Amino acid sequence: MSKLLEITDLQTHFHTRDGIAKAVDGVSFALDRGEILGLVGESGSGKSVTGFSILGLVDPPGRVAGGSIIFDGDDLVAGGEPMLRGLRGKRIAMIFQDPMMTLNPVLRIDTQMVETVLAHDRVPRSEALARARAALVQVGISSPDERLRSYPHQFSGGMRQRVAIAIALLHKPDLIIADEPTTALDVTIQAQILSEVQSLCAKSGTALIWITHDLAVVSGLADRLAVMYAGRIIEEGPTASVIGNPRHPYTRGLIDSVPKGKQRGQKLAQIRGMTPSLLNLPEGCKFAPRCPRADAACAIEPALERSGADRSLRCHHPHDEDAERVQAP
Amino acid sequence: MKTLSLPLAAGCLVATLAPLHAQELSIGLKSEATSMDPQFHQLSTNIQVGKNIFEALTTQDAVQKVTPGLAESWEAIDDTTWRFKLRQGVKFHNGSDFTARDVIYSFCRVPLVQNSPSAYTIFTGGIADMTAEDDHTLIIKTKDVNPLLPTDLWSLAVISADALGAEDEVVFAPDGECTGMGEVPQAPAFNSPDIAVGTGPYTLESYTRGSELTVARFDDYWGGTPEWERVVMRPITSDGPRVAALLAGDVDMIENPPIQDIPRIEGEGFSVVDALSNRIIYLHMQQLDDAPGIGGTDGANPLQDARVREAISLSINRDAIAERIMGGYAQPAGELLPPPMFGTSGREVDPYDPERAKELLAEAGYPDGFTLNLGTPNDRYINDEQVAQAVAQMLARVGIQTTVDATTASQFFSRRNALEFPIYMAGWGASSGDMSSPLKSLVATYDEVTGTGTTNAGRYSNPEMDAVLAEAMATIDDAKRDEMLQQAETMVLDDYGIIPLHYEQTVWAMKSDLTYEPRVDQYTMAREVKKAE
Amino acid sequence: MIVYLVRRLGQSLLAIMAMAVLVFAGVYAIGNPVDVLINPEATQAEIAATMQRLGLDRPLYEQFGIFVKNALQGDLGSSFVYGRPALDIILERLPATMELALVALVLSVAIGIPLGVWAGLRPDSIAGRTIMGGSILGFSLPNFWQGMLLILVFAVILGWLPAGGRGETTEFLGLQVSFLTWDGLTHLILPAINLALFKMSLIIRLARANTREVSLQDYVKFARAKGLSGRRVVMVHILKNIMIPVVTIIGLELGSMVAFAIVTETVFAWPGMGKLLIDSINLLDRPVIVAYLMLTVLIIVSINLLVDVIYSLLDPRIRLSEMKG
């Protein structure tokens, strides 16, 4: 079966006054229909920009500088703005991080939902309104008629995000790109949203790219994980095996630095050093300056190589493929 | 918004303008008339606009010579009695006939006008009685001898007794005690052509406040058919736009173009006329002991010494001022009115002699000069502040360090009348067209009882001159009076009681197919504008 | 809402009273009106009589007291110069000024907002930079000079438009207006442009700054992510958000435009209130000055109140918090 989304060597560069920042520098991955991919990385890793690049929403001074994005047979990089606009909201939908800022504060909810429907389907307004109402019900919002006539600031954070999800689902898209959608929410709401999204996607067979810095959040949700660092994917594979057996030193460091309940009183593990500035990247492996396993060989950039049936790695000195990993108590 | 294309619209504008010009005159005035009531406010704009609609018993021609108006002739029967023979066959705008009754009514109304900021009672206050011998003969008795009665009468407009609702019999009594007046309409009523009924060549057609005033031809005018079918008078107070209006063809004629613009106006093919006016620009000096604004004299007032005053006059280069600051539109003055007006002696202009000025100052005890504060308005007379600056520089050259204190007119007048300036520059236009006017107001001794020296803020006092002036004002005989006025003026000028600088020249600019006889009294009389031959 | 309105009205009355006191004191300090108005050849007796007639011989506080007493009955005094009620004289000229101000407002909004939004969406384009450069000229060139230049170019050199004055007027809703006739319009264009230029420049810069700011907001990106057309994104999402500060400025500026169209009215000989004010100041016609300034305060206060109401209509967040509070 052909892939729904196939990204090959995507380059998105920002032309700033101080030089060219390669926010996305050779990212490749693929997505099947209905698959959930977790795109993980610290801030500055290029994960959000990757998401925007797919829909052509990168703001100047950034632009997609190379590579290809094939969505269901169409090349999105080569395709023009009208084609992209036709896809946005209809076949590929996006959910952003802060729902207060993604919903226009001076427009009513129904306005913002109806316009999404009318942007792609020529239907009477009443029908668009009915679809909006149904979408609100679908995401679990009670008294939808009253909500439709309200303004965003009259909702709580979790409710607003549900509305954003509802908007994303209006046209039953094939793919949803969610950029840190729960980061701004309370922990309890987070869990709710997560589970709802999961069930909605399962029900409608929608593929999902969940962009986040929070491994814990995505580990229960995604089918596969891709870890990004300095604009590149450095490890990729099924969620269970990446979490259970992280082979790239960075991935391992990430997982180890998540506080676990039994670590009271003990020093938290960290990855030493800081993420490099995109304008000042080192030669060779970008993680080498912070890597405990780096040596002279790392002066040459490692390529993304397959490792086993379904994993990829970009490292000269990955951890071994152990069956069991000794977890800290 | 209409969608006429611009060239088409411009064409329409031009097309509609062309035939009208032949019969319609439009004038851009410098200021706005505040009322159509000719007896309300003595404002030059009100006067010059009103003269097209209303007339008086006498007329002043372009050189302010008193000539017959609605009165054909007159004579002084004795010192305080005059007989006026009124013109026959004159009609008012409403068709009624002009008779002595209208004159009596007009005079009676003046004291009854309310809220006037500058009342006409100064002309009627001296009239003791007025009776009509018949419909066209009027006897006027004055309280005191007033040789200027015919001149004063020019300022008193004759309005229609019928139009204002007077009774059939109007009997004069002084101080507003006339009978038979009916209900006297006040100034606001004159905005209606039904009330503003005069005998002049034009009738009031419409008066849009702030915008324009239109008068229309009165076909039955006694003086012959007036030149224009319609005259539109528009106030354009700002100088630049007024000139622009002329250049753009919006108006046919303007008054008071700025001197700097005259070459341009002539260059564009318009004609410019000018005349010497009755306005003298002068310097007045404080004669009181405790004059403010003087320094370096140990508290003494050097201006009390005639030698110092003479020195000041000699230090001023009047020719330079007239040439360079007034652009040639001023004439250096040797006396208070340009000759050959009534009462002038033809006195020579003081020479420019700074050396002699320094000698005089040394003689008077001020070899090193002193400091002085010169007051002047900055928006009242033509280039007033610049002239004052020039004077200050010239005084500095002979050792009198002068600072110029220039303020807006309203401030200037208030401060001057509060005697704040040791020396000030101002202007005076003799509305009577004769020498008694400046003498009486500017240099006669300040006296609240007799009403002399009202504008004598230097408090100059020359009792001998006062005596001669008083006698002249009681002399009906023109020749004798002329001589006495000359004598009085010479006394003042020999004593340097006032320093004349220059006479202003008044300028008008108009389309080249128009003519206007320029007037000494600076008025723009629409009725006098004619098509060029 | 009622409480709010009442409170605002109370503040307005205070402002008006303060204005009256200031003007009285101020004009008194400048000089004596009679010195300016009366024929210089009048005798001292006549001058004294005139002062008494105009009530100027009494002490200042007494004059003020009389003024307040009359004002409460709707009589703001009679002009020294015209001899008619000051309020009548001003109200006669109010329609002309309002017409000019409103047309200028419409011009500045209709031209300013689109240009500003355009410059905000494409700040680095030639058009965007030209617009911003032009706006600097618009508010830094002196109003008087701009006016003279307009007259010079369009009336004197090209001869397309008249050099000043108001055109034909017709009656509309009980007032004399000139924009309904072609002649009236030709007379209206230049002064309206002159008056509008400054505000237009302000609006351009404001609209541009706000458009830049709003364009970078997430909700704009989200709107685009939903697949909305560029036009809808600009006309609905961006525009509605920049309207709030723009409306505020427009409201403030309209008040000042009406009150102080003085320069434009003088340059173009437009028969409005502003010219009346200048002439009255020169002649020390105190009743007119006082009445004018009090009326101005009233107009500005009313406009600000209206702006507040519109504000709450435009931004739903404001409306609710107002009601709750």
Short mmCIF file of N, CA, C and O in Angstrom, two decimals, chain A residues 19-96:
data_model
loop_
_atom_site.label_atom_id
_atom_site.label_comp_id
_atom_site.label_asym_id
_atom_site.label_seq_id
_atom_site.Cartn_x
_atom_site.Cartn_y
_atom_site.Cartn_z
N GLY A 19 22.85 35.18 9.03
CA GLY A 19 23.25 33.98 8.31
C GLY A 19 22.05 33.10 8.04
O GLY A 19 20.91 33.46 8.33
N ILE A 20 22.30 31.97 7.46
CA ILE A 20 21.21 31.04 7.13
C ILE A 20 21.08 30.02 8.25
O ILE A 20 22.05 29.34 8.60
N ALA A 21 19.87 29.94 8.82
CA ALA A 21 19.63 28.93 9.86
C ALA A 21 18.88 27.78 9.21
O ALA A 21 17.77 27.96 8.71
N LYS A 22 19.49 26.63 9.23
CA LYS A 22 18.82 25.48 8.59
C LYS A 22 17.98 24.78 9.64
O LYS A 22 18.45 23.88 10.33
N ALA A 23 16.75 25.25 9.77
CA ALA A 23 15.88 24.71 10.81
C ALA A 23 15.57 23.24 10.54
O ALA A 23 15.43 22.44 11.46
N VAL A 24 15.37 22.91 9.28
CA VAL A 24 15.14 21.52 8.89
C VAL A 24 16.20 21.19 7.84
O VAL A 24 16.24 21.81 6.79
N ASP A 25 17.04 20.23 8.17
CA ASP A 25 18.19 19.99 7.30
C ASP A 25 18.24 18.51 6.91
O ASP A 25 18.99 17.73 7.48
N GLY A 26 17.46 18.14 5.97
CA GLY A 26 17.49 16.75 5.49
C GLY A 26 16.63 15.80 6.31
O GLY A 26 17.10 14.81 6.83
N VAL A 27 15.37 16.15 6.47
CA VAL A 27 14.47 15.28 7.22
C VAL A 27 13.71 14.38 6.25
O VAL A 27 13.18 14.84 5.26
N SER A 28 13.69 13.09 6.56
CA SER A 28 12.93 12.14 5.73
C SER A 28 12.17 11.20 6.64
O SER A 28 12.71 10.67 7.60
N PHE A 29 10.90 11.04 6.37
CA PHE A 29 10.15 9.97 7.01
C PHE A 29 8.90 9.73 6.21
O PHE A 29 8.56 10.47 5.30
N ALA A 30 8.18 8.65 6.55
CA ALA A 30 6.96 8.32 5.82
C ALA A 30 5.88 7.96 6.81
O ALA A 30 6.13 7.62 7.97
N LEU A 31 4.65 8.08 6.33
CA LEU A 31 3.51 7.85 7.21
C LEU A 31 2.48 7.04 6.46
O LEU A 31 2.15 7.33 5.32
N ASP A 32 1.96 5.99 7.11
CA ASP A 32 0.88 5.21 6.49
C ASP A 32 -0.45 5.84 6.82
O ASP A 32 -0.58 6.62 7.75
N ARG A 33 -1.50 5.43 6.08
CA ARG A 33 -2.83 5.91 6.44
C ARG A 33 -3.17 5.42 7.85
O ARG A 33 -2.92 4.28 8.20
N GLY A 34 -3.74 6.27 8.65
CA GLY A 34 -4.19 5.89 9.98
C GLY A 34 -3.07 5.75 10.99
O GLY A 34 -3.31 5.43 12.16
N GLU A 35 -1.84 6.00 10.60
CA GLU A 35 -0.74 5.81 11.52
C GLU A 35 -0.53 7.04 12.38
O GLU A 35 -0.79 8.16 11.94
N ILE A 36 -0.09 6.85 13.62
CA ILE A 36 0.21 7.98 14.50
C ILE A 36 1.71 8.06 14.71
O ILE A 36 2.33 7.12 15.22
N LEU A 37 2.28 9.17 14.32
CA LEU A 37 3.73 9.35 14.46
C LEU A 37 3.99 10.41 15.53
O LEU A 37 3.39 11.47 15.51
N GLY A 38 4.90 10.11 16.45
CA GLY A 38 5.30 11.11 17.43
C GLY A 38 6.59 11.76 16.99
O GLY A 38 7.59 11.08 16.82
N LEU A 39 6.60 13.07 16.78
CA LEU A 39 7.81 13.78 16.35
C LEU A 39 8.33 14.51 17.59
O LEU A 39 7.71 15.44 18.08
N VAL A 40 9.44 14.02 18.10
CA VAL A 40 9.90 14.47 19.41
C VAL A 40 11.20 15.26 19.29
O VAL A 40 12.04 14.94 18.45
N GLY A 41 11.37 16.24 20.14
CA GLY A 41 12.64 16.96 20.17
C GLY A 41 12.53 18.15 21.11
O GLY A 41 11.43 18.55 21.52
N GLU A 42 13.71 18.71 21.46
CA GLU A 42 13.70 19.92 22.30
C GLU A 42 13.29 21.10 21.44
O GLU A 42 13.20 21.00 20.22
N SER A 43 13.13 22.26 22.09
CA SER A 43 12.81 23.44 21.27
C SER A 43 14.04 23.80 20.46
O SER A 43 15.16 23.74 20.92
N GLY A 44 13.82 24.15 19.23
CA GLY A 44 14.93 24.46 18.35
C GLY A 44 15.37 23.28 17.53
O GLY A 44 16.27 23.39 16.69
N SER A 45 14.72 22.12 17.73
CA SER A 45 15.13 20.94 16.98
C SER A 45 14.57 20.94 15.58
O SER A 45 15.02 20.18 14.74
N GLY A 46 13.59 21.75 15.30
CA GLY A 46 13.04 21.82 13.95
C GLY A 46 11.75 21.05 13.80
O GLY A 46 11.24 20.93 12.69
N LYS A 47 11.19 20.55 14.91
CA LYS A 47 10.01 19.72 14.75
C LYS A 47 8.78 20.50 14.30
O LYS A 47 8.05 20.08 13.40
N SER A 48 8.57 21.69 14.90
CA SER A 48 7.40 22.49 14.50
C SER A 48 7.54 22.96 13.07
O SER A 48 6.58 22.95 12.30
N VAL A 49 8.76 23.38 12.73
CA VAL A 49 8.97 23.89 11.37
C VAL A 49 8.70 22.79 10.35
O VAL A 49 8.17 23.05 9.27
N THR A 50 9.03 21.56 10.72
CA THR A 50 8.72 20.44 9.83
C THR A 50 7.23 20.38 9.57
O THR A 50 6.77 20.27 8.44
N GLY A 51 6.46 20.49 10.69
CA GLY A 51 5.01 20.46 10.55
C GLY A 51 4.49 21.55 9.65
O GLY A 51 3.68 21.33 8.74
N PHE A 52 4.98 22.80 9.87
CA PHE A 52 4.51 23.92 9.04
C PHE A 52 4.92 23.74 7.59
O PHE A 52 4.21 24.13 6.67
N SER A 53 6.11 23.14 7.41
CA SER A 53 6.60 23.01 6.04
C SER A 53 5.68 22.14 5.20
O SER A 53 5.50 22.37 4.01
N ILE A 54 5.10 21.16 5.86
CA ILE A 54 4.23 20.26 5.11
C ILE A 54 3.08 21.04 4.48
O ILE A 54 2.71 20.83 3.32
N LEU A 55 2.52 21.99 5.25
CA LEU A 55 1.38 22.74 4.74
C LEU A 55 1.77 24.06 4.08
O LEU A 55 0.90 24.85 3.72
N GLY A 56 3.06 24.29 3.97
CA GLY A 56 3.48 25.54 3.33
C GLY A 56 3.15 26.76 4.16
O GLY A 56 2.85 27.84 3.63
N LEU A 57 3.22 26.63 5.49
CA LEU A 57 2.85 27.75 6.35
C LEU A 57 4.07 28.36 7.04
O LEU A 57 3.94 28.97 8.09
N VAL A 58 5.24 28.15 6.44
CA VAL A 58 6.43 28.71 7.07
C VAL A 58 6.47 30.21 6.78
O VAL A 58 6.38 30.63 5.64
N ASP A 59 6.62 31.04 7.87
CA ASP A 59 6.63 32.49 7.66
C ASP A 59 7.99 32.97 7.18
O ASP A 59 9.00 32.46 7.61
N PRO A 60 8.02 33.99 6.34
CA PRO A 60 9.30 34.58 5.99
C PRO A 60 9.98 35.08 7.25
O PRO A 60 9.29 35.48 8.18
N PRO A 61 11.31 35.06 7.37
CA PRO A 61 12.29 34.78 6.30
C PRO A 61 12.58 33.31 6.04
O PRO A 61 13.62 32.97 5.51
N GLY A 62 11.67 32.43 6.47
CA GLY A 62 11.94 31.02 6.22
C GLY A 62 11.28 30.55 4.95
O GLY A 62 10.25 31.07 4.53
N ARG A 63 11.85 29.59 4.30
CA ARG A 63 11.20 28.99 3.14
C ARG A 63 11.70 27.57 2.95
O ARG A 63 12.83 27.23 3.34
N VAL A 64 10.84 26.77 2.34
CA VAL A 64 11.25 25.40 2.02
C VAL A 64 12.27 25.47 0.91
O VAL A 64 11.98 25.95 -0.18
N ALA A 65 13.48 25.00 1.20
CA ALA A 65 14.57 25.19 0.25
C ALA A 65 14.89 23.96 -0.58
O ALA A 65 15.63 24.03 -1.54
N GLY A 66 14.34 22.82 -0.20
CA GLY A 66 14.65 21.63 -1.00
C GLY A 66 13.93 20.41 -0.47
O GLY A 66 13.26 20.45 0.57
N GLY A 67 14.04 19.33 -1.16
CA GLY A 67 13.41 18.08 -0.75
C GLY A 67 12.04 17.95 -1.36
O GLY A 67 11.59 18.79 -2.13
N SER A 68 11.37 16.84 -1.01
CA SER A 68 10.03 16.65 -1.56
C SER A 68 9.08 16.17 -0.50
O SER A 68 9.49 15.50 0.46
N ILE A 69 7.86 16.57 -0.62
CA ILE A 69 6.79 16.12 0.29
C ILE A 69 5.69 15.56 -0.59
O ILE A 69 4.98 16.31 -1.26
N ILE A 70 5.58 14.25 -0.60
CA ILE A 70 4.56 13.63 -1.45
C ILE A 70 3.39 13.23 -0.57
O ILE A 70 3.53 12.39 0.31
N PHE A 71 2.24 13.83 -0.83
CA PHE A 71 1.04 13.51 -0.07
C PHE A 71 0.06 12.85 -1.01
O PHE A 71 -0.44 13.48 -1.94
N ASP A 72 -0.16 11.59 -0.79
CA ASP A 72 -1.12 10.85 -1.60
C ASP A 72 -0.88 11.08 -3.08
O ASP A 72 -1.79 11.33 -3.86
N GLY A 73 0.41 11.04 -3.45
CA GLY A 73 0.74 11.15 -4.86
C GLY A 73 1.05 12.57 -5.32
O GLY A 73 1.65 12.75 -6.37
N ASP A 74 0.68 13.60 -4.58
CA ASP A 74 0.94 14.97 -5.02
C ASP A 74 2.17 15.53 -4.33
O ASP A 74 2.35 15.36 -3.13
N ASP A 75 2.99 16.25 -5.09
CA ASP A 75 4.19 16.86 -4.51
C ASP A 75 3.82 18.21 -3.94
O ASP A 75 3.52 19.15 -4.69
N LEU A 76 3.84 18.35 -2.63
CA LEU A 76 3.41 19.60 -2.00
C LEU A 76 4.45 20.71 -2.14
O LEU A 76 4.12 21.89 -2.10
N VAL A 77 5.71 20.35 -2.30
CA VAL A 77 6.73 21.40 -2.43
C VAL A 77 6.63 22.07 -3.79
O VAL A 77 6.73 23.28 -3.93
N ALA A 78 6.40 21.22 -4.80
CA ALA A 78 6.33 21.78 -6.15
C ALA A 78 4.97 22.41 -6.42
O ALA A 78 4.84 23.31 -7.24
N GLY A 79 3.96 21.92 -5.73
CA GLY A 79 2.62 22.43 -5.99
C GLY A 79 2.47 23.89 -5.57
O GLY A 79 3.17 24.37 -4.70
N GLY A 80 1.58 24.63 -6.17
CA GLY A 80 1.44 26.06 -5.87
C GLY A 80 0.49 26.31 -4.71
O GLY A 80 -0.06 25.39 -4.11
N GLU A 81 0.34 27.58 -4.40
CA GLU A 81 -0.49 28.00 -3.27
C GLU A 81 -1.94 27.56 -3.41
O GLU A 81 -2.53 27.08 -2.44
N PRO A 82 -2.57 27.68 -4.58
CA PRO A 82 -3.97 27.25 -4.68
C PRO A 82 -4.14 25.78 -4.32
O PRO A 82 -5.11 25.41 -3.66
N MET A 83 -3.19 24.96 -4.76
CA MET A 83 -3.30 23.54 -4.44
C MET A 83 -3.19 23.32 -2.94
O MET A 83 -3.97 22.58 -2.34
N LEU A 84 -2.19 24.02 -2.34
CA LEU A 84 -2.01 23.88 -0.90
C LEU A 84 -3.25 24.33 -0.15
O LEU A 84 -3.71 23.70 0.79
N ARG A 85 -3.82 25.45 -0.60
CA ARG A 85 -5.00 25.97 0.09
C ARG A 85 -6.16 25.00 0.01
O ARG A 85 -6.97 24.87 0.91
N GLY A 86 -6.23 24.32 -1.11
CA GLY A 86 -7.29 23.32 -1.25
C GLY A 86 -7.13 22.18 -0.25
O GLY A 86 -8.11 21.60 0.20
N LEU A 87 -5.85 21.86 0.06
CA LEU A 87 -5.62 20.76 0.98
C LEU A 87 -5.79 21.17 2.44
O LEU A 87 -6.25 20.39 3.27
N ARG A 88 -5.43 22.43 2.73
CA ARG A 88 -5.42 22.86 4.13
C ARG A 88 -6.81 22.84 4.71
O ARG A 88 -7.75 23.38 4.15
N GLY A 89 -6.94 22.26 5.82
CA GLY A 89 -8.24 22.22 6.50
C GLY A 89 -9.14 21.14 5.94
O GLY A 89 -10.11 20.74 6.58
N LYS A 90 -8.85 20.67 4.73
CA LYS A 90 -9.73 19.68 4.14
C LYS A 90 -9.13 18.28 4.22
O LYS A 90 -9.74 17.36 4.74
N ARG A 91 -7.93 18.14 3.69
CA ARG A 91 -7.33 16.81 3.74
C ARG A 91 -6.18 16.75 4.73
O ARG A 91 -5.83 15.68 5.21
N ILE A 92 -5.56 17.90 4.97
CA ILE A 92 -4.57 17.96 6.03
C ILE A 92 -4.99 19.09 6.97
O ILE A 92 -5.13 20.23 6.55
N ALA A 93 -5.21 18.77 8.23
CA ALA A 93 -5.62 19.80 9.19
C ALA A 93 -4.54 19.97 10.24
O ALA A 93 -3.74 19.06 10.46
N MET A 94 -4.54 21.16 10.87
CA MET A 94 -3.52 21.42 11.88
C MET A 94 -4.17 21.85 13.19
O MET A 94 -5.20 22.52 13.20
N ILE A 95 -3.54 21.44 14.28
CA ILE A 95 -3.95 21.92 15.60
C ILE A 95 -2.72 22.56 16.23
O ILE A 95 -1.64 21.97 16.22
N PHE A 96 -2.91 23.75 16.80
CA PHE A 96 -1.75 24.48 17.34
C PHE A 96 -1.66 24.31 18.83
O PHE A 96 -2.52 23.75 19.48
#
